[in-house]
């Protein structure tokens, strides 16, 4: 009983900067449009809470994100740079490895991400960015020397990020974000 009560007292709360890049692709509900991968960047602040003996906890970040998109509509390319304030919240499991745990600790993470558009909504006539975008992240990474976390995650878009009304061939088209993000965070 005393051991269970002592676990929360030794829990760790840490905070620090987080920077990285992302590779984004829009997935459309119609095969009429074809999108390609585009690079963007991200930066912000991350907080982490972990229960050490179990290695289970969560992290939350407040990030500025630039996502770039380009797609082929007929014979014409359309490109769009979208800026977001994003709040990813992840359940995180740090996998304790005996002997080397103070040097390198692998982890797995998953959770929702909520993004709020800060750039313009209109891409061009009939194509609009949505002001809110939600995704589910699946990630992995390593913590080095108990401070530096390097991780990668895949964001699976759950809501429409872009909507084209009367687009190619007069068909309404929705686009969802799919993206890889690689970040480094230094936690104090």
PDB file of C-alpha atoms in Angstrom:
ATOM      1  CA  UNK A   1       0.000   0.000   0.000  1.00  0.00           C
ATOM      2  CA  UNK A   2       2.837   2.411   0.858  1.00  0.00           C
ATOM      3  CA  UNK A   3       4.509   1.749  -2.523  1.00  0.00           C
ATOM      4  CA  UNK A   4       1.327   2.666  -4.403  1.00  0.00           C
ATOM      5  CA  UNK A   5       0.966   5.902  -2.411  1.00  0.00           C
ATOM      6  CA  UNK A   6       4.647   6.788  -3.031  1.00  0.00           C
ATOM      7  CA  UNK A   7       4.407   6.486  -6.856  1.00  0.00           C
ATOM      8  CA  UNK A   8       2.565   9.808  -7.431  1.00  0.00           C
ATOM      9  CA  UNK A   9       4.999  11.591  -5.111  1.00  0.00           C
ATOM     10  CA  UNK A  10       7.910  10.584  -7.363  1.00  0.00           C
ATOM     11  CA  UNK A  11       6.121  11.411 -10.613  1.00  0.00           C
ATOM     12  CA  UNK A  12       7.995  13.722 -12.937  1.00  0.00           C
ATOM     13  CA  UNK A  13       6.683  16.882 -14.552  1.00  0.00           C
ATOM     14  CA  UNK A  14       8.969  18.457 -17.137  1.00  0.00           C
ATOM     15  CA  UNK A  15       8.689  21.205 -19.714  1.00  0.00           C
ATOM     16  CA  UNK A  16      10.792  22.444 -22.622  1.00  0.00           C
ATOM     17  CA  UNK A  17      11.037  23.569 -26.248  1.00  0.00           C
ATOM     18  CA  UNK A  18      10.114  21.265 -29.135  1.00  0.00           C
ATOM     19  CA  UNK A  19      11.149  21.774 -32.783  1.00  0.00           C
ATOM     20  CA  UNK A  20      10.822  19.703 -35.924  1.00  0.00           C
ATOM     21  CA  UNK A  21       9.622  19.231 -39.461  1.00  0.00           C
ATOM     22  CA  UNK A  22       6.658  17.533 -41.075  1.00  0.00           C
ATOM     23  CA  UNK A  23       5.880  15.920 -44.388  1.00  0.00           C
ATOM     24  CA  UNK A  24       2.234  16.410 -45.329  1.00  0.00           C
ATOM     25  CA  UNK A  25      -0.023  14.953 -48.002  1.00  0.00           C
ATOM     26  CA  UNK A  26      -3.710  15.637 -48.570  1.00  0.00           C
ATOM     27  CA  UNK A  27      -5.848  12.547 -49.161  1.00  0.00           C
ATOM     28  CA  UNK A  28      -8.925  13.316 -51.218  1.00  0.00           C
ATOM     29  CA  UNK A  29     -12.217  11.414 -51.194  1.00  0.00           C
ATOM     30  CA  UNK A  30     -12.152  11.385 -55.016  1.00  0.00           C
ATOM     31  CA  UNK A  31      -9.416  10.035 -57.269  1.00  0.00           C
ATOM     32  CA  UNK A  32      -9.948  13.041 -59.564  1.00  0.00           C
ATOM     33  CA  UNK A  33      -7.234  15.000 -57.688  1.00  0.00           C
ATOM     34  CA  UNK A  34      -3.707  13.753 -57.016  1.00  0.00           C
ATOM     35  CA  UNK A  35      -1.617  15.206 -54.166  1.00  0.00           C
ATOM     36  CA  UNK A  36       2.093  14.847 -53.481  1.00  0.00           C
ATOM     37  CA  UNK A  37       4.195  15.009 -50.301  1.00  0.00           C
ATOM     38  CA  UNK A  38       5.243  18.486 -49.159  1.00  0.00           C
ATOM     39  CA  UNK A  39       7.547  19.556 -46.331  1.00  0.00           C
ATOM     40  CA  UNK A  40       6.707  21.981 -43.515  1.00  0.00           C
ATOM     41  CA  UNK A  41       7.950  22.809 -40.024  1.00  0.00           C
ATOM     42  CA  UNK A  42       6.777  22.978 -36.423  1.00  0.00           C
ATOM     43  CA  UNK A  43       7.922  24.560 -33.169  1.00  0.00           C
ATOM     44  CA  UNK A  44       6.569  25.216 -29.709  1.00  0.00           C
ATOM     45  CA  UNK A  45       6.495  24.154 -26.080  1.00  0.00           C
ATOM     46  CA  UNK A  46       6.015  20.651 -24.654  1.00  0.00           C
ATOM     47  CA  UNK A  47       5.057  19.465 -21.160  1.00  0.00           C
ATOM     48  CA  UNK A  48       5.391  15.875 -19.947  1.00  0.00           C
ATOM     49  CA  UNK A  49       4.125  14.035 -16.881  1.00  0.00           C
ATOM     50  CA  UNK A  50       5.476  10.532 -16.204  1.00  0.00           C
ATOM     51  CA  UNK A  51       5.109   7.993 -13.409  1.00  0.00           C
ATOM     52  CA  UNK A  52       8.691   6.589 -13.255  1.00  0.00           C
ATOM     53  CA  UNK A  53       8.220   3.005 -12.014  1.00  0.00           C
ATOM     54  CA  UNK A  54       5.558   2.240 -14.591  1.00  0.00           C
ATOM     55  CA  UNK A  55       6.904   4.510 -17.343  1.00  0.00           C
ATOM     56  CA  UNK A  56       3.361   5.569 -18.217  1.00  0.00           C
ATOM     57  CA  UNK A  57       2.355   9.203 -18.587  1.00  0.00           C
ATOM     58  CA  UNK A  58       1.306  11.827 -21.096  1.00  0.00           C
ATOM     59  CA  UNK A  59       2.681  14.756 -22.992  1.00  0.00           C
ATOM     60  CA  UNK A  60       0.957  17.814 -24.372  1.00  0.00           C
ATOM     61  CA  UNK A  61       2.356  20.479 -26.662  1.00  0.00           C
ATOM     62  CA  UNK A  62       1.360  23.889 -27.955  1.00  0.00           C
ATOM     63  CA  UNK A  63       2.868  24.102 -31.434  1.00  0.00           C
ATOM     64  CA  UNK A  64       2.965  26.435 -34.416  1.00  0.00           C
ATOM     65  CA  UNK A  65       2.727  24.280 -37.560  1.00  0.00           C
ATOM     66  CA  UNK A  66       3.194  25.106 -41.245  1.00  0.00           C
ATOM     67  CA  UNK A  67       1.744  22.516 -43.621  1.00  0.00           C
ATOM     68  CA  UNK A  68       2.231  22.809 -47.346  1.00  0.00           C
ATOM     69  CA  UNK A  69       0.012  21.116 -49.905  1.00  0.00           C
ATOM     70  CA  UNK A  70       0.091  20.802 -53.672  1.00  0.00           C
ATOM     71  CA  UNK A  71      -2.249  18.851 -55.883  1.00  0.00           C
ATOM     72  CA  UNK A  72      -2.918  18.375 -59.549  1.00  0.00           C
ATOM     73  CA  UNK A  73      -6.387  19.388 -60.701  1.00  0.00           C
ATOM     74  CA  UNK A  74      -6.760  18.614 -64.399  1.00  0.00           C
ATOM     75  CA  UNK A  75      -3.560  20.002 -65.958  1.00  0.00           C
ATOM     76  CA  UNK A  76      -3.078  22.696 -63.303  1.00  0.00           C
ATOM     77  CA  UNK A  77      -1.192  22.494 -59.991  1.00  0.00           C
ATOM     78  CA  UNK A  78      -2.689  24.238 -56.968  1.00  0.00           C
ATOM     79  CA  UNK A  79      -0.545  24.880 -53.901  1.00  0.00           C
ATOM     80  CA  UNK A  80      -1.534  25.992 -50.427  1.00  0.00           C
ATOM     81  CA  UNK A  81       0.462  26.890 -47.317  1.00  0.00           C
ATOM     82  CA  UNK A  82      -1.575  26.446 -44.140  1.00  0.00           C
ATOM     83  CA  UNK A  83      -0.523  27.727 -40.695  1.00  0.00           C
ATOM     84  CA  UNK A  84      -1.981  26.203 -37.539  1.00  0.00           C
ATOM     85  CA  UNK A  85      -1.757  26.366 -33.769  1.00  0.00           C
ATOM     86  CA  UNK A  86      -1.792  22.680 -32.891  1.00  0.00           C
ATOM     87  CA  UNK A  87      -2.307  20.941 -29.546  1.00  0.00           C
ATOM     88  CA  UNK A  88      -1.258  17.267 -29.616  1.00  0.00           C
ATOM     89  CA  UNK A  89      -2.010  15.282 -26.434  1.00  0.00           C
ATOM     90  CA  UNK A  90      -0.383  11.859 -26.220  1.00  0.00           C
ATOM     91  CA  UNK A  91      -0.485   8.917 -23.866  1.00  0.00           C
ATOM     92  CA  UNK A  92       3.170   7.901 -23.599  1.00  0.00           C
ATOM     93  CA  UNK A  93       4.827   4.680 -22.435  1.00  0.00           C
ATOM     94  CA  UNK A  94       8.553   4.814 -21.754  1.00  0.00           C
ATOM     95  CA  UNK A  95       9.973   1.327 -22.050  1.00  0.00           C
ATOM     96  CA  UNK A  96      12.446   0.820 -19.232  1.00  0.00           C
ATOM     97  CA  UNK A  97      15.574  -0.962 -20.416  1.00  0.00           C
ATOM     98  CA  UNK A  98      17.802  -2.208 -17.578  1.00  0.00           C
ATOM     99  CA  UNK A  99      21.408  -0.958 -17.423  1.00  0.00           C
ATOM    100  CA  UNK A 100      21.131   1.600 -20.289  1.00  0.00           C
ATOM    101  CA  UNK A 101      17.911   3.315 -19.125  1.00  0.00           C
ATOM    102  CA  UNK A 102      19.759   6.470 -18.004  1.00  0.00           C
ATOM    103  CA  UNK A 103      21.406   6.806 -21.425  1.00  0.00           C
ATOM    104  CA  UNK A 104      18.626   5.785 -23.835  1.00  0.00           C
ATOM    105  CA  UNK A 105      14.948   5.036 -23.211  1.00  0.00           C
ATOM    106  CA  UNK A 106      12.615   4.116 -26.104  1.00  0.00           C
ATOM    107  CA  UNK A 107       8.976   5.196 -25.964  1.00  0.00           C
ATOM    108  CA  UNK A 108       5.634   4.750 -27.746  1.00  0.00           C
ATOM    109  CA  UNK A 109       2.942   7.440 -27.902  1.00  0.00           C
ATOM    110  CA  UNK A 110      -0.588   7.836 -29.227  1.00  0.00           C
ATOM    111  CA  UNK A 111      -3.324  10.413 -28.918  1.00  0.00           C
ATOM    112  CA  UNK A 112      -5.421  13.133 -30.528  1.00  0.00           C
ATOM    113  CA  UNK A 113      -4.208  16.364 -32.067  1.00  0.00           C
ATOM    114  CA  UNK A 114      -6.316  19.497 -32.427  1.00  0.00           C
ATOM    115  CA  UNK A 115      -5.246  22.136 -34.971  1.00  0.00           C
ATOM    116  CA  UNK A 116      -6.705  25.624 -35.416  1.00  0.00           C
ATOM    117  CA  UNK A 117      -6.095  27.383 -38.742  1.00  0.00           C
ATOM    118  CA  UNK A 118      -4.433  30.801 -38.444  1.00  0.00           C
ATOM    119  CA  UNK A 119      -3.819  31.499 -42.142  1.00  0.00           C
ATOM    120  CA  UNK A 120      -6.388  32.385 -44.804  1.00  0.00           C
ATOM    121  CA  UNK A 121      -9.278  30.056 -45.558  1.00  0.00           C
ATOM    122  CA  UNK A 122      -9.625  30.692 -49.297  1.00  0.00           C
ATOM    123  CA  UNK A 123      -7.175  28.822 -51.507  1.00  0.00           C
ATOM    124  CA  UNK A 124      -8.927  29.929 -54.686  1.00  0.00           C
ATOM    125  CA  UNK A 125     -12.495  30.060 -55.976  1.00  0.00           C
ATOM    126  CA  UNK A 126     -14.390  26.983 -54.791  1.00  0.00           C
ATOM    127  CA  UNK A 127     -11.547  25.632 -52.598  1.00  0.00           C
ATOM    128  CA  UNK A 128     -11.486  26.476 -48.896  1.00  0.00           C
ATOM    129  CA  UNK A 129      -9.391  25.390 -45.904  1.00  0.00           C
ATOM    130  CA  UNK A 130     -11.356  24.349 -42.829  1.00  0.00           C
ATOM    131  CA  UNK A 131     -10.670  26.371 -39.661  1.00  0.00           C
ATOM    132  CA  UNK A 132     -10.346  23.258 -37.437  1.00  0.00           C
ATOM    133  CA  UNK A 133      -8.520  20.001 -38.102  1.00  0.00           C
ATOM    134  CA  UNK A 134      -8.333  16.934 -35.839  1.00  0.00           C
ATOM    135  CA  UNK A 135      -6.025  13.937 -36.232  1.00  0.00           C
ATOM    136  CA  UNK A 136      -4.958  10.839 -34.321  1.00  0.00           C
ATOM    137  CA  UNK A 137      -1.206  10.450 -33.833  1.00  0.00           C
ATOM    138  CA  UNK A 138       0.800   7.222 -33.568  1.00  0.00           C
ATOM    139  CA  UNK A 139       4.416   7.785 -32.535  1.00  0.00           C
ATOM    140  CA  UNK A 140       7.677   6.352 -31.305  1.00  0.00           C
ATOM    141  CA  UNK A 141      11.023   7.728 -30.243  1.00  0.00           C
ATOM    142  CA  UNK A 142      13.908   7.702 -27.802  1.00  0.00           C
ATOM    143  CA  UNK A 143      14.900   9.788 -24.819  1.00  0.00           C
ATOM    144  CA  UNK A 144      18.642  10.416 -24.570  1.00  0.00           C
ATOM    145  CA  UNK A 145      20.421  11.244 -21.304  1.00  0.00           C
ATOM    146  CA  UNK A 146      17.066  11.827 -19.541  1.00  0.00           C
ATOM    147  CA  UNK A 147      16.497  15.192 -21.293  1.00  0.00           C
ATOM    148  CA  UNK A 148      16.542  15.057 -25.110  1.00  0.00           C
ATOM    149  CA  UNK A 149      13.588  13.344 -26.810  1.00  0.00           C
ATOM    150  CA  UNK A 150      13.737  12.584 -30.522  1.00  0.00           C
ATOM    151  CA  UNK A 151      10.542  11.185 -31.952  1.00  0.00           C
ATOM    152  CA  UNK A 152       8.478  10.559 -35.049  1.00  0.00           C
ATOM    153  CA  UNK A 153       4.719  10.338 -35.351  1.00  0.00           C
ATOM    154  CA  UNK A 154       2.150   9.720 -38.046  1.00  0.00           C
ATOM    155  CA  UNK A 155      -0.988  11.882 -37.974  1.00  0.00           C
ATOM    156  CA  UNK A 156      -4.098  10.304 -39.436  1.00  0.00           C
ATOM    157  CA  UNK A 157      -6.568  13.086 -40.319  1.00  0.00           C
ATOM    158  CA  UNK A 158     -10.042  12.547 -38.876  1.00  0.00           C
ATOM    159  CA  UNK A 159     -11.721  15.740 -40.132  1.00  0.00           C
ATOM    160  CA  UNK A 160     -11.743  17.615 -43.436  1.00  0.00           C
ATOM    161  CA  UNK A 161      -8.813  20.009 -43.786  1.00  0.00           C
ATOM    162  CA  UNK A 162      -9.864  21.255 -47.212  1.00  0.00           C
ATOM    163  CA  UNK A 163     -13.099  21.343 -49.149  1.00  0.00           C
ATOM    164  CA  UNK A 164     -13.580  21.904 -52.877  1.00  0.00           C
ATOM    165  CA  UNK A 165     -17.104  22.694 -53.995  1.00  0.00           C
ATOM    166  CA  UNK A 166     -17.767  22.059 -57.681  1.00  0.00           C
ATOM    167  CA  UNK A 167     -14.096  21.127 -58.213  1.00  0.00           C
ATOM    168  CA  UNK A 168     -12.816  18.903 -60.980  1.00  0.00           C
ATOM    169  CA  UNK A 169     -15.677  17.674 -63.170  1.00  0.00           C
ATOM    170  CA  UNK A 170     -18.183  19.524 -60.928  1.00  0.00           C
ATOM    171  CA  UNK A 171     -17.698  17.030 -58.049  1.00  0.00           C
ATOM    172  CA  UNK A 172     -17.489  18.112 -54.384  1.00  0.00           C
ATOM    173  CA  UNK A 173     -14.119  17.011 -52.984  1.00  0.00           C
ATOM    174  CA  UNK A 174     -12.858  16.757 -49.395  1.00  0.00           C
ATOM    175  CA  UNK A 175      -9.212  16.533 -48.368  1.00  0.00           C
ATOM    176  CA  UNK A 176      -7.847  15.143 -45.093  1.00  0.00           C
ATOM    177  CA  UNK A 177      -4.334  15.709 -43.768  1.00  0.00           C
ATOM    178  CA  UNK A 178      -1.972  12.754 -43.456  1.00  0.00           C
ATOM    179  CA  UNK A 179       1.468  13.653 -42.157  1.00  0.00           C
ATOM    180  CA  UNK A 180       4.715  12.467 -40.634  1.00  0.00           C
ATOM    181  CA  UNK A 181       6.278  14.714 -38.008  1.00  0.00           C
ATOM    182  CA  UNK A 182       9.831  14.383 -36.680  1.00  0.00           C
ATOM    183  CA  UNK A 183      10.667  16.454 -33.595  1.00  0.00           C
ATOM    184  CA  UNK A 184      13.314  16.999 -30.960  1.00  0.00           C
ATOM    185  CA  UNK A 185      12.416  18.279 -27.493  1.00  0.00           C
ATOM    186  CA  UNK A 186      14.704  19.249 -24.623  1.00  0.00           C
ATOM    187  CA  UNK A 187      12.909  18.831 -21.278  1.00  0.00           C
ATOM    188  CA  UNK A 188      14.024  20.439 -18.013  1.00  0.00           C
TER     189      UNK A 188
END
